[in-house]
Tab-separated table of C-alpha atoms in Angstrom:
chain	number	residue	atom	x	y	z
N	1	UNK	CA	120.504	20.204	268.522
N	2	UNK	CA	117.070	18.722	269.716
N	3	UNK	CA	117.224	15.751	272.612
N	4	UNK	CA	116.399	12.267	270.964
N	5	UNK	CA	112.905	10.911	271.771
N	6	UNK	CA	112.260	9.907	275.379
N	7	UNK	CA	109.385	7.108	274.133
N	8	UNK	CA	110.751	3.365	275.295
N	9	UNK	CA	110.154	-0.167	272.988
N	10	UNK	CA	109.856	-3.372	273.243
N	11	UNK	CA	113.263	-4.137	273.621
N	12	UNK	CA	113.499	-2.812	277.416
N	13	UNK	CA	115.879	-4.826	279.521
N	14	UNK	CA	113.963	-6.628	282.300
N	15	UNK	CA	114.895	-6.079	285.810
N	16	UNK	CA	113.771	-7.403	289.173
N	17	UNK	CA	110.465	-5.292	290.460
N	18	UNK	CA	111.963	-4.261	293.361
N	19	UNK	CA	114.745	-2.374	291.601
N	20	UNK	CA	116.653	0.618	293.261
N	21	UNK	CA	115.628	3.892	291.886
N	22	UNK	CA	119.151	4.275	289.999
N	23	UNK	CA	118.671	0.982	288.285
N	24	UNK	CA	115.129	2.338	287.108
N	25	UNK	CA	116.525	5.458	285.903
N	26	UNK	CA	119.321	3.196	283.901
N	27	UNK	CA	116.767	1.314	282.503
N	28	UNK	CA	115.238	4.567	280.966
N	29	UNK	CA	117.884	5.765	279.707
N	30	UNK	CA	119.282	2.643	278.373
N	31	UNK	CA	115.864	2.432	276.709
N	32	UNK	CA	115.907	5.742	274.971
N	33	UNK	CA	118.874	5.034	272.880
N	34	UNK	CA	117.322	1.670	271.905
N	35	UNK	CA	114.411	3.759	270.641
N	36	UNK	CA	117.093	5.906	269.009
N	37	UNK	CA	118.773	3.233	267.527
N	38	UNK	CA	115.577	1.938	266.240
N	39	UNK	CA	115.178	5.030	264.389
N	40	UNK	CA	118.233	7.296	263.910
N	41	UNK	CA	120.170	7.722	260.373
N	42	UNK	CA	123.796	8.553	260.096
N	43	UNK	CA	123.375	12.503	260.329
N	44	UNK	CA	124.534	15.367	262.603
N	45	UNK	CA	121.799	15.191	264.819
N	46	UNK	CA	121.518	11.781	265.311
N	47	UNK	CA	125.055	11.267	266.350
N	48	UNK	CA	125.386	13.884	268.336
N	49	UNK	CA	121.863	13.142	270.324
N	50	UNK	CA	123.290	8.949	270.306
N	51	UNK	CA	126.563	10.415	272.063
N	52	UNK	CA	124.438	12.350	274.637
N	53	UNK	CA	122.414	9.751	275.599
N	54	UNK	CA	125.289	7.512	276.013
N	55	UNK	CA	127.283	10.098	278.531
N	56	UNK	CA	123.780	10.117	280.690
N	57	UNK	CA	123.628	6.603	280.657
N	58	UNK	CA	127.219	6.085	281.957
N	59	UNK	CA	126.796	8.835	284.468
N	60	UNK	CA	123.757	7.114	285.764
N	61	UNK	CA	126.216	3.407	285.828
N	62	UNK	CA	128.793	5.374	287.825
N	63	UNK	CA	126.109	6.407	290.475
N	64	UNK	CA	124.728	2.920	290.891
N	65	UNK	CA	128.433	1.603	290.613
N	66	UNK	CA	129.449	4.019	293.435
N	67	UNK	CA	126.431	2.898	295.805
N	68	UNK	CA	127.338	1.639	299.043
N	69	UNK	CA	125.293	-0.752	299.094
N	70	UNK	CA	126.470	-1.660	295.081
N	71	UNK	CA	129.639	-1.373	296.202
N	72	UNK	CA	129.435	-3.722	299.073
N	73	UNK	CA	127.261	-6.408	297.178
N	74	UNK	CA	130.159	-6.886	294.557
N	75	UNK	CA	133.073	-6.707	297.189
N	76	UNK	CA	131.678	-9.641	298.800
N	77	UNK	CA	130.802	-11.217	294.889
N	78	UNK	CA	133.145	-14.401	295.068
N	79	UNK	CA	132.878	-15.311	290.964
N	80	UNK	CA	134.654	-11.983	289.048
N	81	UNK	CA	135.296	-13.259	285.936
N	82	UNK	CA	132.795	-10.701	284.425
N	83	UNK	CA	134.518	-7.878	285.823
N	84	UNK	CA	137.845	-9.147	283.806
N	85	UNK	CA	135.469	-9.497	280.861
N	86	UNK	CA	134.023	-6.132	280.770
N	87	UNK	CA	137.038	-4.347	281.623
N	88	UNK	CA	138.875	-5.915	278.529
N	89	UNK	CA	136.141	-4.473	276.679
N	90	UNK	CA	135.966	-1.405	277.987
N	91	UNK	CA	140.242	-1.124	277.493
N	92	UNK	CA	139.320	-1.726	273.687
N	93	UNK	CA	136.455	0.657	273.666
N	94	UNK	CA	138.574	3.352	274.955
N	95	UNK	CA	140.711	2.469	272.002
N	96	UNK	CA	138.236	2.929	269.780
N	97	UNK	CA	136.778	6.532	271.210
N	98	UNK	CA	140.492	7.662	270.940
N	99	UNK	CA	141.351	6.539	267.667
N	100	UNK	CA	137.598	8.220	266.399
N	101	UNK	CA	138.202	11.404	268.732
N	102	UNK	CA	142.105	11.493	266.433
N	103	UNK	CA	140.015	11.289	263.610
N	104	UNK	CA	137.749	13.535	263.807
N	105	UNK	CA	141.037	16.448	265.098
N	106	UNK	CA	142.256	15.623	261.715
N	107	UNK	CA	139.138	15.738	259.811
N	108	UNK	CA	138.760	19.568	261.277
N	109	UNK	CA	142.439	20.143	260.201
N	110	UNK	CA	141.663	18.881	256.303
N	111	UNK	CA	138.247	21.211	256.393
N	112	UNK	CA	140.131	24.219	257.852
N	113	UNK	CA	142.664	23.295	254.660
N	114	UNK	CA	140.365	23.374	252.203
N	115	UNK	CA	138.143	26.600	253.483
N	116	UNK	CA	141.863	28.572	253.579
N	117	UNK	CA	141.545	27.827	249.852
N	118	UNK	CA	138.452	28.749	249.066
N	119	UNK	CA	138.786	31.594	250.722
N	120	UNK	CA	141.936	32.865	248.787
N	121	UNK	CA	140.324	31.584	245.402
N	122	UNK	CA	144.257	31.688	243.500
N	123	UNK	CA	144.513	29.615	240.440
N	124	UNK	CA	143.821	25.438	240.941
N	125	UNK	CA	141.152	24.806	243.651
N	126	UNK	CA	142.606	21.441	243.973
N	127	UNK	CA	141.351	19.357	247.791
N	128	UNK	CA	143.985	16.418	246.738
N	129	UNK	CA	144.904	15.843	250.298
N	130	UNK	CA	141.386	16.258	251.457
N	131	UNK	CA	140.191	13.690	248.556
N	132	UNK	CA	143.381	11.524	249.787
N	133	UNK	CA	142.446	11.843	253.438
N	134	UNK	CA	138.636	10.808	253.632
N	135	UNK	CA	140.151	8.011	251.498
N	136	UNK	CA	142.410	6.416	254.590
N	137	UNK	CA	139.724	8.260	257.290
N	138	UNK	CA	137.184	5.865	255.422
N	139	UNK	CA	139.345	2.817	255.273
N	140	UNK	CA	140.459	3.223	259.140
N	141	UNK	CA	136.549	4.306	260.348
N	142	UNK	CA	135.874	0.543	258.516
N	143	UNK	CA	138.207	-1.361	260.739
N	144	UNK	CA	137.349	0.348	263.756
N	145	UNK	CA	133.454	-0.585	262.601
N	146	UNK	CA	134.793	-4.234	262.438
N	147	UNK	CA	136.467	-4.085	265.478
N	148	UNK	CA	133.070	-3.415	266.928
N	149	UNK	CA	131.254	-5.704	266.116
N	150	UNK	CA	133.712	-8.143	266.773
N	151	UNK	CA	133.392	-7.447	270.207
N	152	UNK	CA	129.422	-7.266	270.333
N	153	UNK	CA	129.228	-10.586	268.834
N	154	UNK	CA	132.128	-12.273	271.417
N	155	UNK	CA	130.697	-14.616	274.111
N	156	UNK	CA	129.924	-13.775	277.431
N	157	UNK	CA	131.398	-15.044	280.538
N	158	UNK	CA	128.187	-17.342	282.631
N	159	UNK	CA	126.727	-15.242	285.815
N	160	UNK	CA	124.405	-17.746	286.162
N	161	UNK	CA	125.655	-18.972	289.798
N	162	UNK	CA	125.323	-15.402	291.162
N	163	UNK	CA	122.836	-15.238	293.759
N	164	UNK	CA	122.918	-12.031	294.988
N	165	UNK	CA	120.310	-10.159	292.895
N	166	UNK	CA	121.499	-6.482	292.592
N	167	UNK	CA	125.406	-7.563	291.525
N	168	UNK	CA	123.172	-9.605	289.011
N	169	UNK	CA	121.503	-6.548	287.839
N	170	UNK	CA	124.914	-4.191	287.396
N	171	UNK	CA	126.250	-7.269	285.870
N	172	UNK	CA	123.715	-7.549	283.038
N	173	UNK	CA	123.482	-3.560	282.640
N	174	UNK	CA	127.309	-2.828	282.140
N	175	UNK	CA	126.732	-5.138	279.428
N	176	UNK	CA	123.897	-3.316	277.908
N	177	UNK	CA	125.818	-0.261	278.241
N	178	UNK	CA	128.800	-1.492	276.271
N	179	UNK	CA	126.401	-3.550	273.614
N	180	UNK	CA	124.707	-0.015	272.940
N	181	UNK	CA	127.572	2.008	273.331
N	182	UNK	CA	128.878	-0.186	270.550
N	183	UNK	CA	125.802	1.139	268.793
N	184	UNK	CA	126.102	4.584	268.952
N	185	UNK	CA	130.141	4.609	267.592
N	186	UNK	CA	129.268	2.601	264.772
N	187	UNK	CA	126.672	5.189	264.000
N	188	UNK	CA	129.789	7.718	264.228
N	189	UNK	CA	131.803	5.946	262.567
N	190	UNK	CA	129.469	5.296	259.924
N	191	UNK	CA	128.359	9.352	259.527
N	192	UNK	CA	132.291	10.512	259.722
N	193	UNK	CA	132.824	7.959	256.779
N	194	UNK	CA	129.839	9.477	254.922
N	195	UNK	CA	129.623	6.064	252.089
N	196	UNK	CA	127.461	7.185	249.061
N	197	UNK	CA	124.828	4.408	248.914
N	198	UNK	CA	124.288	5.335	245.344
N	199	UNK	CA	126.376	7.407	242.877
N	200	UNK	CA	125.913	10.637	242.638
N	201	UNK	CA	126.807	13.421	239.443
N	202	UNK	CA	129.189	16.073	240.217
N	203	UNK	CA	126.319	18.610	240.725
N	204	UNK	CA	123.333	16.910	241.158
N	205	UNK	CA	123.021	17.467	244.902
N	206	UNK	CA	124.198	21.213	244.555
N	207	UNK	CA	121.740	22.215	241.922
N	208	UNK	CA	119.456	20.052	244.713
N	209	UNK	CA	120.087	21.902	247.624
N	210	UNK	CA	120.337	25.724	245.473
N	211	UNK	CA	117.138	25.222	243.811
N	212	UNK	CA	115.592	24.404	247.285
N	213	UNK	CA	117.120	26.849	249.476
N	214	UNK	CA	118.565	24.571	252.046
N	215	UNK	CA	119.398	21.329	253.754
N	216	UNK	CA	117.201	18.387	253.453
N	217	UNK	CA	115.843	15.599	256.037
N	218	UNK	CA	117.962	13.223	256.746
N	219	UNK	CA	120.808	13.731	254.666
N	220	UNK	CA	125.064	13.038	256.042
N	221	UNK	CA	126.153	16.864	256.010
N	222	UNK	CA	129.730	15.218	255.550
N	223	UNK	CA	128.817	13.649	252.404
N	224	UNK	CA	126.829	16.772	251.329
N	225	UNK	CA	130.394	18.894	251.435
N	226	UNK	CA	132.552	15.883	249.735
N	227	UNK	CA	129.843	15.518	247.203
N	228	UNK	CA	129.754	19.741	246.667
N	229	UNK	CA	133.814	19.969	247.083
N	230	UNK	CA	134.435	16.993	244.038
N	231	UNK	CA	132.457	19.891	241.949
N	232	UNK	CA	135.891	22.206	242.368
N	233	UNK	CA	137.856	20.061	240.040
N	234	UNK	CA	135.668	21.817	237.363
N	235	UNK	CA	134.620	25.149	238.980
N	236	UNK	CA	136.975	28.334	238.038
N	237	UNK	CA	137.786	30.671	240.913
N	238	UNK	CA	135.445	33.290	239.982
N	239	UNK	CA	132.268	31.017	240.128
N	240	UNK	CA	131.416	33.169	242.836
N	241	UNK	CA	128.265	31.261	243.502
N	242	UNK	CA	129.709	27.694	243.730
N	243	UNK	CA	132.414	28.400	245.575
N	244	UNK	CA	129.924	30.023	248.327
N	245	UNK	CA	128.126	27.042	248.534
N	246	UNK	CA	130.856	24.535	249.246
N	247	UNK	CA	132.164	26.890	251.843
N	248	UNK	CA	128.635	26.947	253.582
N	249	UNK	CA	128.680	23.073	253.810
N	250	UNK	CA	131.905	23.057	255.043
N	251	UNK	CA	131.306	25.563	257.626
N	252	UNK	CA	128.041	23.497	258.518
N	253	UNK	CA	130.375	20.691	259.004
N	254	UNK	CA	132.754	22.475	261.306
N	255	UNK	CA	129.924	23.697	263.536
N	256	UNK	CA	128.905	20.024	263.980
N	257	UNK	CA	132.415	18.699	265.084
N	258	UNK	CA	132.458	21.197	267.549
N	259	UNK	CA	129.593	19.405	269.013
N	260	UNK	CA	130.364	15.717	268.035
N	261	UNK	CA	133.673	16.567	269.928
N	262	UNK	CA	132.206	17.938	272.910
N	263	UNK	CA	130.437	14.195	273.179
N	264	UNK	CA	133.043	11.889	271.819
N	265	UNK	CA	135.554	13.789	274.981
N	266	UNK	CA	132.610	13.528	277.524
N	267	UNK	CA	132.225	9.581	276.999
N	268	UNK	CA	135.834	9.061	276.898
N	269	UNK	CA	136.018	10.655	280.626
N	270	UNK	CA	133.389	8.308	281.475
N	271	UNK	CA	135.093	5.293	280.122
N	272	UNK	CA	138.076	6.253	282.519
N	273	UNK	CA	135.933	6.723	285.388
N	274	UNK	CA	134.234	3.154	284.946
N	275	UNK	CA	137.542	1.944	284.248
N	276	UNK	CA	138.937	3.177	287.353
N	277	UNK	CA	135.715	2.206	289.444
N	278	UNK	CA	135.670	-1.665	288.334
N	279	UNK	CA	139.755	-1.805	289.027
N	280	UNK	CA	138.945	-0.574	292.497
N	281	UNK	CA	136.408	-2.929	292.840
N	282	UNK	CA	139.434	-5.670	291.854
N	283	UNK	CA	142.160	-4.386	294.019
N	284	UNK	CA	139.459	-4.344	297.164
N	285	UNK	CA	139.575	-8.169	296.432
């Protein structure tokens, strides 16, 4: 899968001009997935380049974090009431990348299902407990969604009587990290729910995507293979043809959450290692 864009915006976070060069390369990063956020839709790609971008820019926060001289400047920081702040937030944020990362294992369990069917094409091609799985994965991916943006939308505690300038600066960019980290899982959760924005006829999209050869621009792969797989209810087992194509989307599928995976396990690593870096920073105190 490509790299997302590199081009910054308007909304770039502003720092002081004598910056260290980790801050600067934060800042870059940090404005890459604003540009992607500007502009991605809720496909493959686009997840899995939002979840890339969001390991880098927590790998770059753990080098600045682990600084001496960053790690000195907040020792000697008398007003931590931010820290408690942001690691509450980052507590429920790991609960949120663990309950999308048990998700997603289960989602790859119900696929696997349904392709072991397909593939021994005997008598009803029913996908019941698929159909009544993306059902609950839906209704859980919404209340992890709200959960969200309950937190982005919570009030900050006031740094405003911090005068040391760089615990300022790590102070305002662990927030920006968490406000668009908050961005990029609601784009996950948003393309592992796959919602039709419009309805759709049982074979509309197939005939679509036959006729055409292939996969289109910006469409949810996930809710290309639920759209093809609600076709089985009225496909035979020897409709060859069909039952090749919903197999192909759901192998498309699988080769995505191998990827989506990959990211959703490196950010959770790097949501332990903040973790464990700002709890240090407490218990040096």
């Amino acid at each position: 899968m490509a790299s997302f864009s590199s081009k910054s915006n308007n909304r770039s976070i502003s720092l002081p001009s004598r910056s260290h060069p980790a801050t600067q390369i934060i800042e870059e990063e940090l404005n890459k997935l604003k540009t992607w956020e500007l502009s991605a839709s809720p496909t493959a790609e686009a997840v899995y380049n939002g979840l890339l971008g969001l390991v880098e820019v927590y790998n770059c926060m753990g080098d600045l974090l682990n600084l001496p001289q960053t790690l000195q400047a907040l020792s000697q920081c008398q007003n931590k009431k931010w820290v408690d702040e942001i690691l509450d937030k980052s507590v429920r944020f790991l609960d949120v990348c663990g309950t999308t990362r048990d998700l997603l294992s289960q989602f790859k369990e119900n696929v696997k299902d349904v392709q072991s069917l397909l593939r021994r094409r005997k008598g009803d091609l029913s996908i019941t407990n698929y159909t009544s799985f993306r059902k609950k994965m839906k209704k859980d991916a919404k209340n992890l969604v709200t959960s969200l943006k309950k937190m982005d939308h919570e009030e900050v505690v006031a740094v405003m009587e911090v005068d040391d300038q760089l615990v300022s600066v790590v102070i305002r960019m662990l927030r920006e990290v968490t406000t668009i980290g908050i961005s990029v899982f609601q784009m996950v959760l948003v393309f592992l729910s796959a919602p039709n924005s419009k309805p759709v006829s049982k074979w509309s999209l197939v005939s679509r995507f036959l006729n055409k050869g292939g996969e289109q621009d910006n469409v949810n792969e996930i809710e290309s293979a639920d759209v093809a797989l609600s076709s089985l209810s009225k496909c035979g087992p020897n409709e060859v043809e069909k039952i090749q194509f919903v197999q192909s989307k759901l192998g498309t599928v699988e080769a995505h959450f191998e990827c989506i995976e990959n990211g959703l396990d490196n950010i959770f690593r790097c949501l332990i290692r903040s973790r464990s870096t700002l709890l240090n920073l407490v218990s040096c105190q």
